[in-house]
Every structure is written in structure tokens, then in C-alpha cells.
Amino acid sequence: MSGRHTGEQHSHTVEGTDPQLYVGVHEPGSDAGLRPVLLLHGFSSSSKLNWEDTGWLAALLEAGRRVITVDLPGHGRSGAPEDMDSYTPSRIRADLLQIAFDAGVRPLRDGDPSSGLDLIGYSLGSRLAWEFGATQHELVHRLVLGGPNVADPLADFDLVAAQRYLADGTPIADASTAGLLKMAQMLPSNNIFSLLSLVEAIKGEPFDPAEAVPHVPMLLVAGEKDERAASMPDLAALGAKAGAMVEQLVLPGRNHANAITSRAFKQGAISFLAV
């Protein structure tokens, strides 16, 4: 992988609280002169698993893009704050805004292709990117949303059943909850109790994509066999109705777990953002 990299646990405060987020700023060997790209990973993943190990970071750097990665609270190399507010989607978006400014991102300016910010999100990261794009229109240039959904699967997570399972092994009846918890436990770096705090916070701020719709160009991407992304056309319709230019890309044979490794996904995203 070409390019220089700096990574650190972030030390800025937002509303008086340190979010303890691990941020990486990756510089390309040869800069294309375009705006930075912020990558947002999915639930129970990390920037390393979602973006580095799958070749995304290397591909973006090879394309001359400056890249910002961040591990969400309780994930990867980020800390696990004790206060519930640190896990709310609205607070995470505020942290992302501060991270962007700390990395030198400037508001969009006509005729300056290095101004502004592009976002690529996957799964939960797509939800955060959608809302960030809708609220930070002066900063966001384009969005790539992978594995998107009009509803957040975490909103239906059976939190009580998960807590009982962790306490005494009581079986979880809901298959989706059991699958998500198993996935969360597979990564040693995850703080499982912090991830449950994130689930609880998301339940308190459920995803409503129609409430605020990004007016920027969007590329929506999903695996052909991804049941979670079956509502992708509905998201596309919301964006188009709001006047946004929306493209859709379906990855043959891919599902929610392996769509992120698709070469066609990477190539489509890099091409879409090269404007």
C-alpha cells in the first residue's frame, strides 16, 4: 500500500466529552488533487477489517485520494466511553464533523476540486453517511452507500434477549439478533457491552431516511443476494424525489457479508467519486 499514514486516538472534545475515536489520515503517493474521502465501516467491524484488509484503502490511495478512516465507538482501536450519549448517531455525526475539520477538510467551493469531502459508508456506515450528507450539504460532495437499507436492522435488535444470553446463556429466539450478536463477538477488539450501548442509542434515534435526504449525487451499491439491501430502490427513489442524481449498482452473486470485497464495487466507487 502506497502513501503515508498517521493514526491516533483522537483527543478533541465535542460538547465537553472526549469521544476516544481512533482516526487514520492516509496520504497518497501521488495526489490527484481531489477532496479527501471519509470511510465509515459497519456494525461490529472496524476500519482495518472493512477498508484496509479488503483492499479499499490501497485502491483509493492508488487513485491519488487522501483518505480518512475512523473506528466507531467500541469498535477496533477506538475507546469505549461510559456515557450513552457518545453512541448516539447524532453525536457520532458531530464527532465526524470535527474529525473532518481536524483533518483539514474545507467547505465546498466552486472551481476547487480539492474542497469538500466525499463519503463511502457500508451498512451502519451508510446510515451515518446518508444523515451526514443530508445535514452537511456545505461540506459533502458525493456519497457512496454500500449495503444500504431504509430501516436500520439494529433498531429491531432484541437488547434484553442479548443481555440474557451474555449473562447466563439463555438462547435468543430472534434469528437476526442472534446473528448480529454472534458477529459482534467474533472480533476480539470489539467491546461487546459498548456495542450493546450503541444498539440502545440507535433504538433511541431510529433511522428515518425521509426525514432528511441528501441533495448530492449518490451511488447505492448492494450484493444481489443481500436481503438487508432489498429496499435500496426505495432509498434511490427518496434521493431522486429530492432532486439528487442517484445511481445504483447491483453486485452479482454477492451478499451483505462479501459485497465489500468486490472489485466492481471498488472500481465503481472510485470512478463515481473521480469528479
Protein backbone atom coordinates (compact mmCIF):
# COMPACT_ATOMS: atom_id res chain seq x y z
CA MET A 1 0.00 0.00 0.00
CA SER A 2 1.47 3.31 -1.07
CA GLY A 3 1.24 6.58 0.79
CA ARG A 4 1.97 7.92 4.23
CA HIS A 5 -0.24 7.27 7.22
CA THR A 6 -0.86 8.81 10.58
CA GLY A 7 -3.16 7.24 13.15
CA GLU A 8 -4.05 8.26 16.67
CA GLN A 9 -6.76 8.07 19.25
CA HIS A 10 -8.47 11.40 18.80
CA SER A 11 -8.12 13.92 21.63
CA HIS A 12 -10.63 16.59 20.62
CA THR A 13 -13.78 17.15 22.64
CA VAL A 14 -17.30 17.69 21.38
CA GLU A 15 -19.77 19.15 23.85
CA GLY A 16 -17.20 18.63 26.60
CA THR A 17 -16.67 14.90 26.11
CA ASP A 18 -13.74 13.06 24.52
CA PRO A 19 -15.16 10.51 22.03
CA GLN A 20 -11.95 8.39 22.21
CA LEU A 21 -12.10 7.66 18.48
CA TYR A 22 -9.14 6.23 16.57
CA VAL A 23 -8.62 8.21 13.37
CA GLY A 24 -6.28 7.44 10.49
CA VAL A 25 -5.26 10.01 7.86
CA HIS A 26 -3.71 8.33 4.82
CA GLU A 27 -1.78 10.32 2.22
CA PRO A 28 -1.41 9.05 -1.38
CA GLY A 29 2.00 8.77 -3.00
CA SER A 30 0.75 10.93 -5.88
CA ASP A 31 -2.11 13.29 -5.07
CA ALA A 32 -4.89 13.52 -7.67
CA GLY A 33 -5.85 16.97 -6.38
CA LEU A 34 -9.33 15.84 -5.33
CA ARG A 35 -11.09 16.20 -2.00
CA PRO A 36 -10.48 13.68 0.82
CA VAL A 37 -12.58 10.53 1.19
CA LEU A 38 -14.03 9.61 4.60
CA LEU A 39 -14.68 5.89 5.12
CA LEU A 40 -17.37 4.69 7.57
CA HIS A 41 -17.42 1.00 8.47
CA GLY A 42 -20.30 -1.23 9.55
CA PHE A 43 -21.51 -2.57 12.90
CA SER A 44 -19.05 -4.91 14.68
CA SER A 45 -16.37 -4.18 12.07
CA SER A 46 -13.50 -1.67 12.02
CA SER A 47 -11.60 0.50 9.56
CA LYS A 48 -8.95 -2.23 9.32
CA LEU A 49 -11.40 -5.04 8.60
CA ASN A 50 -13.80 -3.06 6.43
CA TRP A 51 -11.38 -0.94 4.43
CA GLU A 52 -7.75 -2.00 4.84
CA ASP A 53 -7.94 -5.80 4.73
CA THR A 54 -10.38 -5.71 1.78
CA GLY A 55 -8.12 -3.53 -0.40
CA TRP A 56 -10.23 -0.38 -0.35
CA LEU A 57 -7.60 1.82 1.26
CA ALA A 58 -4.89 0.67 -1.16
CA ALA A 59 -7.19 1.22 -4.16
CA LEU A 60 -8.14 4.74 -3.08
CA LEU A 61 -4.52 5.69 -2.40
CA GLU A 62 -3.52 4.29 -5.78
CA ALA A 63 -6.20 6.54 -7.31
CA GLY A 64 -4.49 9.51 -5.65
CA ARG A 65 -7.12 10.10 -2.99
CA ARG A 66 -6.39 11.29 0.53
CA VAL A 67 -8.32 9.01 2.91
CA ILE A 68 -9.68 9.49 6.43
CA THR A 69 -10.64 6.37 8.42
CA VAL A 70 -12.26 6.19 11.83
CA ASP A 71 -13.22 3.35 14.15
CA LEU A 72 -16.70 3.87 15.61
CA PRO A 73 -17.15 3.87 19.42
CA GLY A 74 -16.40 0.47 20.97
CA HIS A 75 -15.00 -0.81 17.66
CA GLY A 76 -11.45 -1.57 16.55
CA ARG A 77 -8.88 0.71 18.15
CA SER A 78 -11.36 3.28 19.47
CA GLY A 79 -12.21 3.61 23.12
CA ALA A 80 -15.41 2.55 24.84
CA PRO A 81 -16.90 5.61 26.54
CA GLU A 82 -19.12 5.02 29.55
CA ASP A 83 -21.66 7.73 28.72
CA MET A 84 -24.54 6.65 26.48
CA ASP A 85 -24.53 9.94 24.57
CA SER A 86 -21.24 9.03 22.89
CA TYR A 87 -23.02 6.25 20.98
CA THR A 88 -25.97 8.18 19.57
CA PRO A 89 -25.93 8.61 15.78
CA SER A 90 -26.30 12.38 16.18
CA ARG A 91 -23.27 12.56 18.48
CA ILE A 92 -21.23 10.32 16.16
CA ARG A 93 -22.06 12.66 13.26
CA ALA A 94 -20.88 15.62 15.34
CA ASP A 95 -17.63 13.75 16.04
CA LEU A 96 -17.22 13.01 12.31
CA LEU A 97 -17.65 16.69 11.51
CA GLN A 98 -14.92 17.60 14.00
CA ILE A 99 -12.68 14.86 12.60
CA ALA A 100 -13.14 16.26 9.10
CA PHE A 101 -12.19 19.76 10.21
CA ASP A 102 -9.22 18.42 12.19
CA ALA A 103 -8.02 16.70 9.00
CA GLY A 104 -8.14 19.99 7.11
CA VAL A 105 -11.35 19.49 5.13
CA ARG A 106 -12.67 22.80 3.79
CA PRO A 107 -16.21 23.73 2.69
CA LEU A 108 -17.10 23.12 -0.93
CA ARG A 109 -16.08 25.90 -3.30
CA ASP A 110 -16.96 26.15 -6.98
CA GLY A 111 -13.97 25.52 -9.22
CA ASP A 112 -11.90 23.90 -6.43
CA PRO A 113 -11.94 20.08 -6.75
CA SER A 114 -9.90 19.73 -3.56
CA SER A 115 -12.61 21.35 -1.42
CA GLY A 116 -15.28 19.44 0.43
CA LEU A 117 -15.48 15.76 1.31
CA ASP A 118 -16.59 12.50 -0.28
CA LEU A 119 -18.04 9.72 1.90
CA ILE A 120 -18.12 5.97 1.47
CA GLY A 121 -20.15 4.03 4.02
CA TYR A 122 -21.06 0.39 4.43
CA SER A 123 -24.11 -0.97 6.29
CA LEU A 124 -24.35 1.11 9.51
CA GLY A 125 -21.76 3.39 7.89
CA SER A 126 -24.22 4.01 5.05
CA ARG A 127 -26.87 5.15 7.50
CA LEU A 128 -24.40 7.57 9.09
CA ALA A 129 -23.21 8.78 5.68
CA TRP A 130 -26.79 9.40 4.49
CA GLU A 131 -27.57 11.52 7.54
CA PHE A 132 -24.20 13.31 7.43
CA GLY A 133 -24.71 14.13 3.75
CA ALA A 134 -28.21 15.44 4.44
CA THR A 135 -27.08 17.75 7.24
CA GLN A 136 -23.66 18.87 5.99
CA HIS A 137 -24.54 19.99 2.47
CA GLU A 138 -21.88 22.70 2.51
CA LEU A 139 -19.20 20.06 3.02
CA VAL A 140 -20.29 16.81 1.30
CA HIS A 141 -19.66 16.48 -2.43
CA ARG A 142 -20.71 12.88 -3.20
CA LEU A 143 -21.84 9.74 -1.35
CA VAL A 144 -21.26 6.03 -1.95
CA LEU A 145 -23.56 3.88 0.18
CA GLY A 146 -22.91 0.15 0.35
CA GLY A 147 -25.42 -2.35 1.73
CA PRO A 148 -27.98 0.43 2.37
CA ASN A 149 -31.40 -0.05 3.90
CA VAL A 150 -34.39 2.22 4.53
CA ALA A 151 -34.58 0.73 8.03
CA ASP A 152 -31.72 0.07 10.43
CA PRO A 153 -31.63 -3.66 11.38
CA LEU A 154 -30.18 -2.65 14.74
CA ALA A 155 -33.43 -0.86 15.60
CA ASP A 156 -35.14 -4.28 15.83
CA PHE A 157 -32.31 -5.85 17.84
CA ASP A 158 -33.67 -7.65 20.94
CA LEU A 159 -31.46 -5.99 23.52
CA VAL A 160 -32.97 -7.81 26.52
CA ALA A 161 -32.51 -11.22 24.89
CA ALA A 162 -28.90 -10.40 24.06
CA GLN A 163 -28.20 -9.33 27.63
CA ARG A 164 -29.77 -12.53 29.00
CA TYR A 165 -27.68 -14.61 26.62
CA LEU A 166 -24.49 -12.90 27.75
CA ALA A 167 -25.46 -13.27 31.42
CA ASP A 168 -26.47 -16.96 31.53
CA GLY A 169 -26.58 -18.37 28.01
CA THR A 170 -30.36 -18.15 27.55
CA PRO A 171 -31.00 -18.88 23.84
CA ILE A 172 -32.02 -15.94 21.65
CA ALA A 173 -35.26 -16.58 19.75
CA ASP A 174 -34.83 -13.79 17.18
CA ALA A 175 -32.53 -15.01 14.41
CA SER A 176 -31.42 -11.51 13.38
CA THR A 177 -30.45 -10.60 16.95
CA ALA A 178 -28.60 -13.88 17.42
CA GLY A 179 -26.72 -13.40 14.15
CA LEU A 180 -25.71 -9.82 14.90
CA LEU A 181 -24.53 -10.72 18.41
CA LYS A 182 -22.51 -13.67 17.12
CA MET A 183 -20.91 -11.42 14.52
CA ALA A 184 -20.07 -8.84 17.20
CA GLN A 185 -18.43 -11.49 19.41
CA MET A 186 -16.20 -12.80 16.62
CA LEU A 187 -13.91 -9.76 16.67
CA PRO A 188 -11.74 -9.68 19.82
CA SER A 189 -11.14 -5.93 19.57
CA ASN A 190 -14.86 -5.21 19.92
CA ASN A 191 -16.13 -4.15 23.33
CA ILE A 192 -19.37 -6.14 23.35
CA PHE A 193 -21.02 -4.09 26.09
CA SER A 194 -20.17 -0.87 24.25
CA LEU A 195 -21.68 -2.32 21.09
CA LEU A 196 -24.87 -3.00 23.04
CA SER A 197 -24.77 0.64 24.19
CA LEU A 198 -24.58 1.61 20.53
CA VAL A 199 -27.61 -0.57 19.76
CA GLU A 200 -29.54 1.04 22.61
CA ALA A 201 -28.59 4.52 21.38
CA ILE A 202 -29.69 3.67 17.83
CA LYS A 203 -33.03 2.47 19.16
CA GLY A 204 -33.41 5.92 20.68
CA GLU A 205 -32.64 7.58 17.35
CA PRO A 206 -34.15 5.27 14.71
CA PHE A 207 -33.19 5.81 11.08
CA ASP A 208 -35.76 7.77 9.05
CA PRO A 209 -34.18 8.48 5.65
CA ALA A 210 -37.18 10.53 4.50
CA GLU A 211 -36.71 12.98 7.38
CA ALA A 212 -33.55 14.45 5.84
CA VAL A 213 -32.46 13.48 2.33
CA PRO A 214 -29.03 14.28 0.86
CA HIS A 215 -29.22 16.52 -2.22
CA VAL A 216 -25.82 15.37 -3.50
CA PRO A 217 -25.00 12.74 -6.14
CA MET A 218 -25.20 9.23 -4.68
CA LEU A 219 -24.11 5.77 -5.72
CA LEU A 220 -26.04 2.99 -3.96
CA VAL A 221 -24.41 -0.45 -4.04
CA ALA A 222 -25.61 -3.85 -2.82
CA GLY A 223 -24.99 -7.52 -3.40
CA GLU A 224 -27.57 -9.34 -5.48
CA LYS A 225 -28.18 -11.73 -2.57
CA ASP A 226 -28.21 -9.11 0.18
CA GLU A 227 -31.66 -9.36 1.77
CA ARG A 228 -30.92 -6.38 4.03
CA ALA A 229 -30.48 -4.13 0.99
CA ALA A 230 -33.70 -5.18 -0.77
CA SER A 231 -35.06 -1.69 -0.06
CA MET A 232 -32.21 0.02 -1.92
CA PRO A 233 -34.56 1.15 -4.74
CA ASP A 234 -36.71 2.90 -2.12
CA LEU A 235 -33.70 4.90 -0.93
CA ALA A 236 -32.86 5.71 -4.55
CA ALA A 237 -36.41 6.96 -5.08
CA LEU A 238 -36.17 9.21 -1.99
CA GLY A 239 -32.96 10.74 -3.31
CA ALA A 240 -34.32 11.23 -6.82
CA LYS A 241 -37.51 12.82 -5.49
CA ALA A 242 -35.35 15.31 -3.56
CA GLY A 243 -33.56 16.22 -6.79
CA ALA A 244 -30.36 14.24 -6.24
CA MET A 245 -28.63 12.34 -9.00
CA VAL A 246 -28.76 8.70 -7.91
CA GLU A 247 -27.08 5.66 -9.46
CA GLN A 248 -27.49 2.03 -8.38
CA LEU A 249 -25.03 -0.84 -8.70
CA VAL A 250 -26.01 -4.46 -8.02
CA LEU A 251 -23.15 -6.92 -7.49
CA PRO A 252 -23.97 -10.35 -8.97
CA GLY A 253 -23.70 -13.27 -6.54
CA ARG A 254 -22.68 -11.09 -3.60
CA ASN A 255 -24.35 -10.88 -0.18
CA HIS A 256 -24.11 -8.47 2.74
CA ALA A 257 -21.01 -10.14 4.13
CA ASN A 258 -18.88 -10.27 0.98
CA ALA A 259 -20.06 -7.36 -1.16
CA ILE A 260 -17.41 -5.18 0.44
CA THR A 261 -14.63 -7.27 -1.15
CA SER A 262 -15.98 -6.84 -4.69
CA ARG A 263 -13.56 -5.34 -7.21
CA ALA A 264 -16.54 -3.98 -9.17
CA PHE A 265 -17.66 -2.15 -6.01
CA LYS A 266 -14.26 -0.52 -5.58
CA GLN A 267 -13.92 0.41 -9.24
CA GLY A 268 -17.47 1.77 -9.40
CA ALA A 269 -16.99 3.89 -6.28
CA ILE A 270 -13.61 5.29 -7.33
CA SER A 271 -14.95 6.17 -10.77
CA PHE A 272 -18.08 7.77 -9.30
CA LEU A 273 -16.01 9.95 -6.95
CA ALA A 274 -13.43 10.98 -9.53
CA VAL A 275 -15.28 14.19 -10.39
